GROMACS .gro file of C-alpha atoms in nm:
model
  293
    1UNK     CA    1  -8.132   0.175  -3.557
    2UNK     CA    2  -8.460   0.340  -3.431
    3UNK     CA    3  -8.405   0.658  -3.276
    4UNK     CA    4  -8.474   0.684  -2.924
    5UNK     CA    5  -8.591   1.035  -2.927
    6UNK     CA    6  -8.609   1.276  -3.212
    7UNK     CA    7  -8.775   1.598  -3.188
    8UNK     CA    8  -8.878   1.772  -3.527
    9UNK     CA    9  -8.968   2.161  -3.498
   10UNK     CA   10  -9.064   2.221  -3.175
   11UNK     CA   11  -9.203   2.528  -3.116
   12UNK     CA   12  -9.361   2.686  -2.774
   13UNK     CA   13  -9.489   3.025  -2.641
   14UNK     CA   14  -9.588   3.137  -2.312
   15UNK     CA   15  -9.928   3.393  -2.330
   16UNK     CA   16  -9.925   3.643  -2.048
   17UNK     CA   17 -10.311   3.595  -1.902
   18UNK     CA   18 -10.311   3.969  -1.759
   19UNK     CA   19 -10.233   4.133  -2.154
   20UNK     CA   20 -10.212   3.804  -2.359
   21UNK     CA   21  -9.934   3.863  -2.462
   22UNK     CA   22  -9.695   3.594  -2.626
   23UNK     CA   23  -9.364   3.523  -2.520
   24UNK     CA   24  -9.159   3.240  -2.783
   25UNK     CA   25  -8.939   3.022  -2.567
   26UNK     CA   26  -8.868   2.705  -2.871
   27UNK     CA   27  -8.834   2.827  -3.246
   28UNK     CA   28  -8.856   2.565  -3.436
   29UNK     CA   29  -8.605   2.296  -3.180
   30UNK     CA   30  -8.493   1.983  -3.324
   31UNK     CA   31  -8.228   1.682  -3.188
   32UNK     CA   32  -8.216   1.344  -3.228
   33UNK     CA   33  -8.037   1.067  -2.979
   34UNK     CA   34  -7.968   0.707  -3.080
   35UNK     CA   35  -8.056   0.418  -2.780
   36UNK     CA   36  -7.778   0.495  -2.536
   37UNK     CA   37  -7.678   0.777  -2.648
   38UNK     CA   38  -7.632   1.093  -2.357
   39UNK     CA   39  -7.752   1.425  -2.479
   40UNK     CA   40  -7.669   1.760  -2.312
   41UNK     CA   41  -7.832   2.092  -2.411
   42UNK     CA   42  -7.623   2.374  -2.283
   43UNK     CA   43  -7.715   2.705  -2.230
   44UNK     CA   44  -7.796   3.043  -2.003
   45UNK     CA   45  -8.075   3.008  -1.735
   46UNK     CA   46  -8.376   3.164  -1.847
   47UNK     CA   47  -8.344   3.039  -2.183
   48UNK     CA   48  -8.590   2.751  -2.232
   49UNK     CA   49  -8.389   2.416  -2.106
   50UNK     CA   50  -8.694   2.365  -1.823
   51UNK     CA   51  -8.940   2.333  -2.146
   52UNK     CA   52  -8.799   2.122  -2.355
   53UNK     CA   53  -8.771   1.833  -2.088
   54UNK     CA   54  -9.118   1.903  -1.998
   55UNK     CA   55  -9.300   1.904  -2.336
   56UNK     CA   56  -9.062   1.575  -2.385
   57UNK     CA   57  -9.202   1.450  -2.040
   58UNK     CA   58  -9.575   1.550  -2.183
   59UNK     CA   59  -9.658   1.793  -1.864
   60UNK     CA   60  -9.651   2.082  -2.169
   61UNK     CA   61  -9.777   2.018  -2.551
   62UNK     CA   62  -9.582   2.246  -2.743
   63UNK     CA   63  -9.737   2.517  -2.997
   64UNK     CA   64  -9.660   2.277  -3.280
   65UNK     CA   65  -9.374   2.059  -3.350
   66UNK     CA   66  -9.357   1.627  -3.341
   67UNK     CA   67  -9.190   1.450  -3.023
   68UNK     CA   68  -9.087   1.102  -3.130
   69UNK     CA   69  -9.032   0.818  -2.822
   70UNK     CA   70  -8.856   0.479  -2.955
   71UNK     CA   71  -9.037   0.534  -3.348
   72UNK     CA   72  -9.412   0.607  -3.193
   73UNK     CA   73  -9.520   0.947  -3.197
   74UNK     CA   74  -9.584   1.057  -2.857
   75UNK     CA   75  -9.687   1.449  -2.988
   76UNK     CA   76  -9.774   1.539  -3.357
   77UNK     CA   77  -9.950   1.885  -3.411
   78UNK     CA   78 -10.028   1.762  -3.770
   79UNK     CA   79 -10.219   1.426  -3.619
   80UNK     CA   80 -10.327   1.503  -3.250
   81UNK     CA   81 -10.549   1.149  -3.257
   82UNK     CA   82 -10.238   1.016  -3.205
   83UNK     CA   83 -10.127   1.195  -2.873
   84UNK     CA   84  -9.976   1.015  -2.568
   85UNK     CA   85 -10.005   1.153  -2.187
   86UNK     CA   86  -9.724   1.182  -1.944
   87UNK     CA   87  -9.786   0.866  -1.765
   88UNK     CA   88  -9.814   0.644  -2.062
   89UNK     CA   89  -9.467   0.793  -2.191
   90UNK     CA   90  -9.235   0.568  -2.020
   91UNK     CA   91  -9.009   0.816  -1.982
   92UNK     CA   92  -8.810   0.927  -1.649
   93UNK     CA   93  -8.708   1.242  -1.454
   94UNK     CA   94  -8.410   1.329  -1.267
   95UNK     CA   95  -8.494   1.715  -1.094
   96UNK     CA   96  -8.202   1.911  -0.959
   97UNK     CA   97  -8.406   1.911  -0.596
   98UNK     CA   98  -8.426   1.526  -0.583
   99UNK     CA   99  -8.821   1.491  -0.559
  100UNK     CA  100  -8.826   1.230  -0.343
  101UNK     CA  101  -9.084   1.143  -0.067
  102UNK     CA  102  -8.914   1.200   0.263
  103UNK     CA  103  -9.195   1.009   0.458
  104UNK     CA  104  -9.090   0.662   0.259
  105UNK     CA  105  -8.724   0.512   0.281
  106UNK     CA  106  -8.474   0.433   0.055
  107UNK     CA  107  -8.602   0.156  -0.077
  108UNK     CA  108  -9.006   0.246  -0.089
  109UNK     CA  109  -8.885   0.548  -0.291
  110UNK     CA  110  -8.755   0.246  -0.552
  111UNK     CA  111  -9.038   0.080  -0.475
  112UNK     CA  112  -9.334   0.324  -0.566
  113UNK     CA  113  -9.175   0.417  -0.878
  114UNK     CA  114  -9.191   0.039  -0.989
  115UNK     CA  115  -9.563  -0.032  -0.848
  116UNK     CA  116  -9.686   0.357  -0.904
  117UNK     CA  117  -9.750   0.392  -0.558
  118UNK     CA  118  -9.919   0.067  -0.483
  119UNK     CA  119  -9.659  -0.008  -0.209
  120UNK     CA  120  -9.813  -0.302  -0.105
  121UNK     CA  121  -9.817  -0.481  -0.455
  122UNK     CA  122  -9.444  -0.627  -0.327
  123UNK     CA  123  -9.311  -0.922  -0.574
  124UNK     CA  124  -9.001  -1.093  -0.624
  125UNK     CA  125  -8.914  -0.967  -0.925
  126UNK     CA  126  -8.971  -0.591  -0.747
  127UNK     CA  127  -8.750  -0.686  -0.480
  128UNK     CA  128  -8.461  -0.835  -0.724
  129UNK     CA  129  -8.490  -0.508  -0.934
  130UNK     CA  130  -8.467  -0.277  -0.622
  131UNK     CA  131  -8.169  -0.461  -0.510
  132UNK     CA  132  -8.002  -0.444  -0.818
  133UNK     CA  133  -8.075  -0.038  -0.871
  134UNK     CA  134  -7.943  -0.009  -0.509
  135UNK     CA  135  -7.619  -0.212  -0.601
  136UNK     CA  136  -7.544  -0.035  -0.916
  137UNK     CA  137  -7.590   0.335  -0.745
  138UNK     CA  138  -7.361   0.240  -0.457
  139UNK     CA  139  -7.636   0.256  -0.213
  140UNK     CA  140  -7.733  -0.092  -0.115
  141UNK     CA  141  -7.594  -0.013   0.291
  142UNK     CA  142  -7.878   0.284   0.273
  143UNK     CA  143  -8.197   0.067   0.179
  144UNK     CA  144  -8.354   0.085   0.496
  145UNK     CA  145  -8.232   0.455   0.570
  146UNK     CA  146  -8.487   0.770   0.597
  147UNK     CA  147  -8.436   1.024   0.338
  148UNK     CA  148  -8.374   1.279   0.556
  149UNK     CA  149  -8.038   1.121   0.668
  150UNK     CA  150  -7.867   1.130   0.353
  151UNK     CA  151  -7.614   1.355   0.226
  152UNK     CA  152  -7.716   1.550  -0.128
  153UNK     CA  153  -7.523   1.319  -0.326
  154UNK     CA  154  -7.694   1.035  -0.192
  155UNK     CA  155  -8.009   1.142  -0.245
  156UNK     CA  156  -7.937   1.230  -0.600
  157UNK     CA  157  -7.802   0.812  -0.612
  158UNK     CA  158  -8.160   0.702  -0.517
  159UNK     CA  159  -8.320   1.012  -0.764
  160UNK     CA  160  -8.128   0.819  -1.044
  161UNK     CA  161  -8.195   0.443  -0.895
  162UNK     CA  162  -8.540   0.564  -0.892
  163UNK     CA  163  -8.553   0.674  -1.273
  164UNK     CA  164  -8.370   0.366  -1.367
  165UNK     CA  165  -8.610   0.117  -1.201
  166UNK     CA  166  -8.886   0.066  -1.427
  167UNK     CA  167  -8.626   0.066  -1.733
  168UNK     CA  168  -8.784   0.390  -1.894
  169UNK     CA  169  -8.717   0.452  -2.312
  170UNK     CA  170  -8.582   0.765  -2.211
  171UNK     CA  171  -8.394   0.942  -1.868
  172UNK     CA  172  -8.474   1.343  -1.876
  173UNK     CA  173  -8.211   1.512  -1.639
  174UNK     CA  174  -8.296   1.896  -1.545
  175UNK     CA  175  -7.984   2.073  -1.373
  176UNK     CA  176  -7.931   1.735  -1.168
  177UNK     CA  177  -7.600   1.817  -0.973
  178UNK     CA  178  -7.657   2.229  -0.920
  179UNK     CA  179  -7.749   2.164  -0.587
  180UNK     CA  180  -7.411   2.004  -0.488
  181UNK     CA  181  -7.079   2.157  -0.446
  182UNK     CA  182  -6.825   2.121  -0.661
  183UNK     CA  183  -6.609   1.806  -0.550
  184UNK     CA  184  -6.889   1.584  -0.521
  185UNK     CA  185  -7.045   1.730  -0.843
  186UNK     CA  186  -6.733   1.587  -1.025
  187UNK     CA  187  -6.720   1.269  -0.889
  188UNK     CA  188  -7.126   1.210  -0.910
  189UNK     CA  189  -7.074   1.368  -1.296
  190UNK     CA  190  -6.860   1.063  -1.349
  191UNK     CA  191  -7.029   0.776  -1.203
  192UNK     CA  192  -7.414   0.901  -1.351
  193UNK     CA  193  -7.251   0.848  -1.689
  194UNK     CA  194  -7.116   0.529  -1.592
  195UNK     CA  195  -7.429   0.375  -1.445
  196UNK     CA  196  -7.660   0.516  -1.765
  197UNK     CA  197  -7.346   0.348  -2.028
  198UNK     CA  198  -7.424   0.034  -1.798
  199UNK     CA  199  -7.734   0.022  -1.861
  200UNK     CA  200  -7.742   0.130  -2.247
  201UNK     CA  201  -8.032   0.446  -2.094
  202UNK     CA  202  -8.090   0.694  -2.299
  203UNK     CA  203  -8.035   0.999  -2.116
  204UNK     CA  204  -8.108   1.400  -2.208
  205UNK     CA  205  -7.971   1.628  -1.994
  206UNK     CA  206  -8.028   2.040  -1.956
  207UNK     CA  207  -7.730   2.228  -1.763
  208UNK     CA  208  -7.574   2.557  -1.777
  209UNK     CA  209  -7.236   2.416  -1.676
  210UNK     CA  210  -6.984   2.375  -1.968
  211UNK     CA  211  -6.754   2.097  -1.771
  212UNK     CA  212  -7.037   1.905  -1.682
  213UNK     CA  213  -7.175   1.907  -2.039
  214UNK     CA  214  -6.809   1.818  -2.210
  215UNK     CA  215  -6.763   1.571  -1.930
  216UNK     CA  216  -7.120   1.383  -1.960
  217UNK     CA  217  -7.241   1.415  -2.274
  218UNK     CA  218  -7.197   1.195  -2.666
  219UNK     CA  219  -7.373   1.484  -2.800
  220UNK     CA  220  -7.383   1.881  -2.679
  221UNK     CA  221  -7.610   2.087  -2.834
  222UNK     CA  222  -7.585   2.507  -2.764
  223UNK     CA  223  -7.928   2.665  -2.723
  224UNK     CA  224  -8.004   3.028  -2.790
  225UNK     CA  225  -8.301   3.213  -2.897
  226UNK     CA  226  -8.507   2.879  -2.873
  227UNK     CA  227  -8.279   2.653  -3.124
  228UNK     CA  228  -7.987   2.442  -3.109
  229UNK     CA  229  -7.696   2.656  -3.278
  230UNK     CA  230  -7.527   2.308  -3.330
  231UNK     CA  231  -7.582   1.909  -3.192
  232UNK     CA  232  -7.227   1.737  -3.189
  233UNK     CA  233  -6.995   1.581  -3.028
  234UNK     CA  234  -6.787   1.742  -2.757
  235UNK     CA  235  -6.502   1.733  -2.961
  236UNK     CA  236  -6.626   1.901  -3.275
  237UNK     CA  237  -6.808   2.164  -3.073
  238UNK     CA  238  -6.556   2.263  -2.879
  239UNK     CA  239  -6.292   2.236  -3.185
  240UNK     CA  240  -6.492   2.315  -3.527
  241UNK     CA  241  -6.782   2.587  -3.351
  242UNK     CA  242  -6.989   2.650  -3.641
  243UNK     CA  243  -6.998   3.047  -3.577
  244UNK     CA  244  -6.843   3.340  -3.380
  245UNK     CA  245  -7.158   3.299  -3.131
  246UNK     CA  246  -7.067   2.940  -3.020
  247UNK     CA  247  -6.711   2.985  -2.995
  248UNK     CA  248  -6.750   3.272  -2.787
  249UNK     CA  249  -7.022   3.091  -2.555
  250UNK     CA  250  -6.740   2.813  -2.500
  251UNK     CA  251  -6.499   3.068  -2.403
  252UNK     CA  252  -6.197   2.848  -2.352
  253UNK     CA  253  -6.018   3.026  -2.671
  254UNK     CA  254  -5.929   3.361  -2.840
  255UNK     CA  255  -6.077   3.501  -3.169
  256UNK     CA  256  -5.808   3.656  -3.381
  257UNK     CA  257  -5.846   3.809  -3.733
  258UNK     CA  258  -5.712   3.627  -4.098
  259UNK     CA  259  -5.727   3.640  -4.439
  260UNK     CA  260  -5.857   3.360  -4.600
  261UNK     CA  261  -5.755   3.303  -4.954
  262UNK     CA  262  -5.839   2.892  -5.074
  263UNK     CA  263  -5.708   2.695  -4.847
  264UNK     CA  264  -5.501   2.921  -4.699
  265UNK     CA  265  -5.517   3.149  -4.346
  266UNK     CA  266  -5.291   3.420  -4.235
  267UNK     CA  267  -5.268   3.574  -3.939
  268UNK     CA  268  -5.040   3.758  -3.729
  269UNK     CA  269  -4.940   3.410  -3.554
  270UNK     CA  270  -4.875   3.289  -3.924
  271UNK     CA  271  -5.023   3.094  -4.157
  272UNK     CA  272  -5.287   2.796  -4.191
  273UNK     CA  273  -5.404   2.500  -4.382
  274UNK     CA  274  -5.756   2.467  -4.317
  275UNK     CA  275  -5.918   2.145  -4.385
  276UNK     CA  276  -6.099   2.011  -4.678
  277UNK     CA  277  -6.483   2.126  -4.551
  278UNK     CA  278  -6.339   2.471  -4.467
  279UNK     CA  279  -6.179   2.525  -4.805
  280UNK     CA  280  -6.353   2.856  -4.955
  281UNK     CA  281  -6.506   2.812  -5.300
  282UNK     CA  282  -6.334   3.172  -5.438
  283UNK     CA  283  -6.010   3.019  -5.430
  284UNK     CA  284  -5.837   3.312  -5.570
  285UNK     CA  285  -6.033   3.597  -5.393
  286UNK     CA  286  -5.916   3.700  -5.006
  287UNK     CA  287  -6.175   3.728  -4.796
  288UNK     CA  288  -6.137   3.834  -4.410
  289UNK     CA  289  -6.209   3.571  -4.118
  290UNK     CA  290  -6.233   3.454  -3.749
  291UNK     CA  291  -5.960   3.171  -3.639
  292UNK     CA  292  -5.998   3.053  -3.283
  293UNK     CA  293  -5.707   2.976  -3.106
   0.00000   0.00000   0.00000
């Protein structure tokens, strides 16, 4: 199976025009998602989720590094004959503040996306697809409604029928739901997921919410000084952390000291049987560990 989107060493720095100085933001980034898969990188504001979506998107070229789109190179710092812009990407964005024109009702919003803004190029097969985003998002009462009129949720409905409507390779999410409170950001959390599983999207989302990531995502990735720390499923991130860092990130458990010796772990709770790929190679030497409880 072709990856959807695989990203091999991404690298980018900001330069400060006043002193030119450089300021790293991706060292050296890397993830891959399958064709339907839903991707979440999780981490602090500040730390560099805005960029990746955007050198994805192609509105930044990254220091050096290879973007991959559906097996064509879209971004190769090795072979730049072979770049792709933005608008040739077929790739869609979903921003936390909606970005929809509030002069054009629901269903011109749809509408430009699929004609690029040629609002009078109106066909049949534009119509049928607009009424079926508009069915699948819930919102087929609102077609005729002014932006302005809907709630936040709603407007984040016709954000996503918007995305979905000219069947993009690839759905880039940046803090979509931050904007909501916290009721409807569960229940919009839930049905997002649904409608992208649907329609077998590929979707890559950036959050610093932990719930939202565990809840959305077939893969969570933890970023920190530019890099994913680890790309997994929920369950293995949240139950095998790779190191101290990431368990402490998640936060939903305690740290408590062992002794390791083979494949056994004591601690003052008692003792452990760890697990085949945990097993230390010195299996008659003690050596002093982290178990998360």
């Amino acid at each position: 199976m072709i990856n959807t989107l695989k990203l091999e060493k991404i690298s980018f720095s900001y330069v400060n025009k006043k002193d030119s100085s450089v300021s790293p933001v991706l060292d050296n980034f890397e993830l891959t998602l399958k064709k339907g898969e839903i991707g979440i990188v999780l981490g602090p504001s500040g730390g560099g989720k805005t960029t990746i979506l955007r050198t994805i998107a192609g509105f930044l070229d990254p220091t050096r590094g290879r973007i991959n789109i559906d097996g064509c190179d879209v971004f190769n710092s090795q072979n730049k004959s072979g770049y792709i812009p933005s608008e040739q990407r077929n790739v869609g964005m979903v921003f936390q503040d909606f970005a929809l024109f509030p002069h054009l009702n629901v269903r011109e919003n749809i509408l430009f996306a699929l004609t690029k803004g040629k609002l009078r190029s109106v066909t049949d097969e534009n119509v049928s697809r607009i009424d079926e985003m508009l069915s699948l998002t819930g919102m087929t009462h609102f077609a005729k409604s002014s932006i302005q009129n809907l709630s936040g949720g709603q407007k984040q409905r016709i954000a996503l029928a918007r995305a979905l409507a000219p069947s993009p390779k690839l759905i880039l999410f940046d803090e979509p739901f931050s904007n909501l409170d916290p009721a409807l950001r569960q229940v919009l959390v839930k049905d997002v997921r649904e409608m992208l599983k649907a329609t077998n999207t590929t979707a890559l989302f950036v959050t610093h919410d932990q719930l939202e990531a565990f809840s959305l995502g077939d893969k969570v990735g933890i970023l920190k000084d530019g890099q994913l720390q680890q790309w997994d499923s929920p369950y293995r991130l949240y139950h095998e952390p790779k190191n101290i860092g990431i368990a402490k990130f998640i936060g939903q458990g305690a740290l408590i000291n062992g002794f390791q010796k083979g494949n056994i772990v004591t601690t003052a709770l008692g003792k452990f049987t760890l697990k085949n790929n945990f097993m230390s190679t010195r299996k008659f030497s003690e050596k002093q560990v982290k178990v998360l409880i």
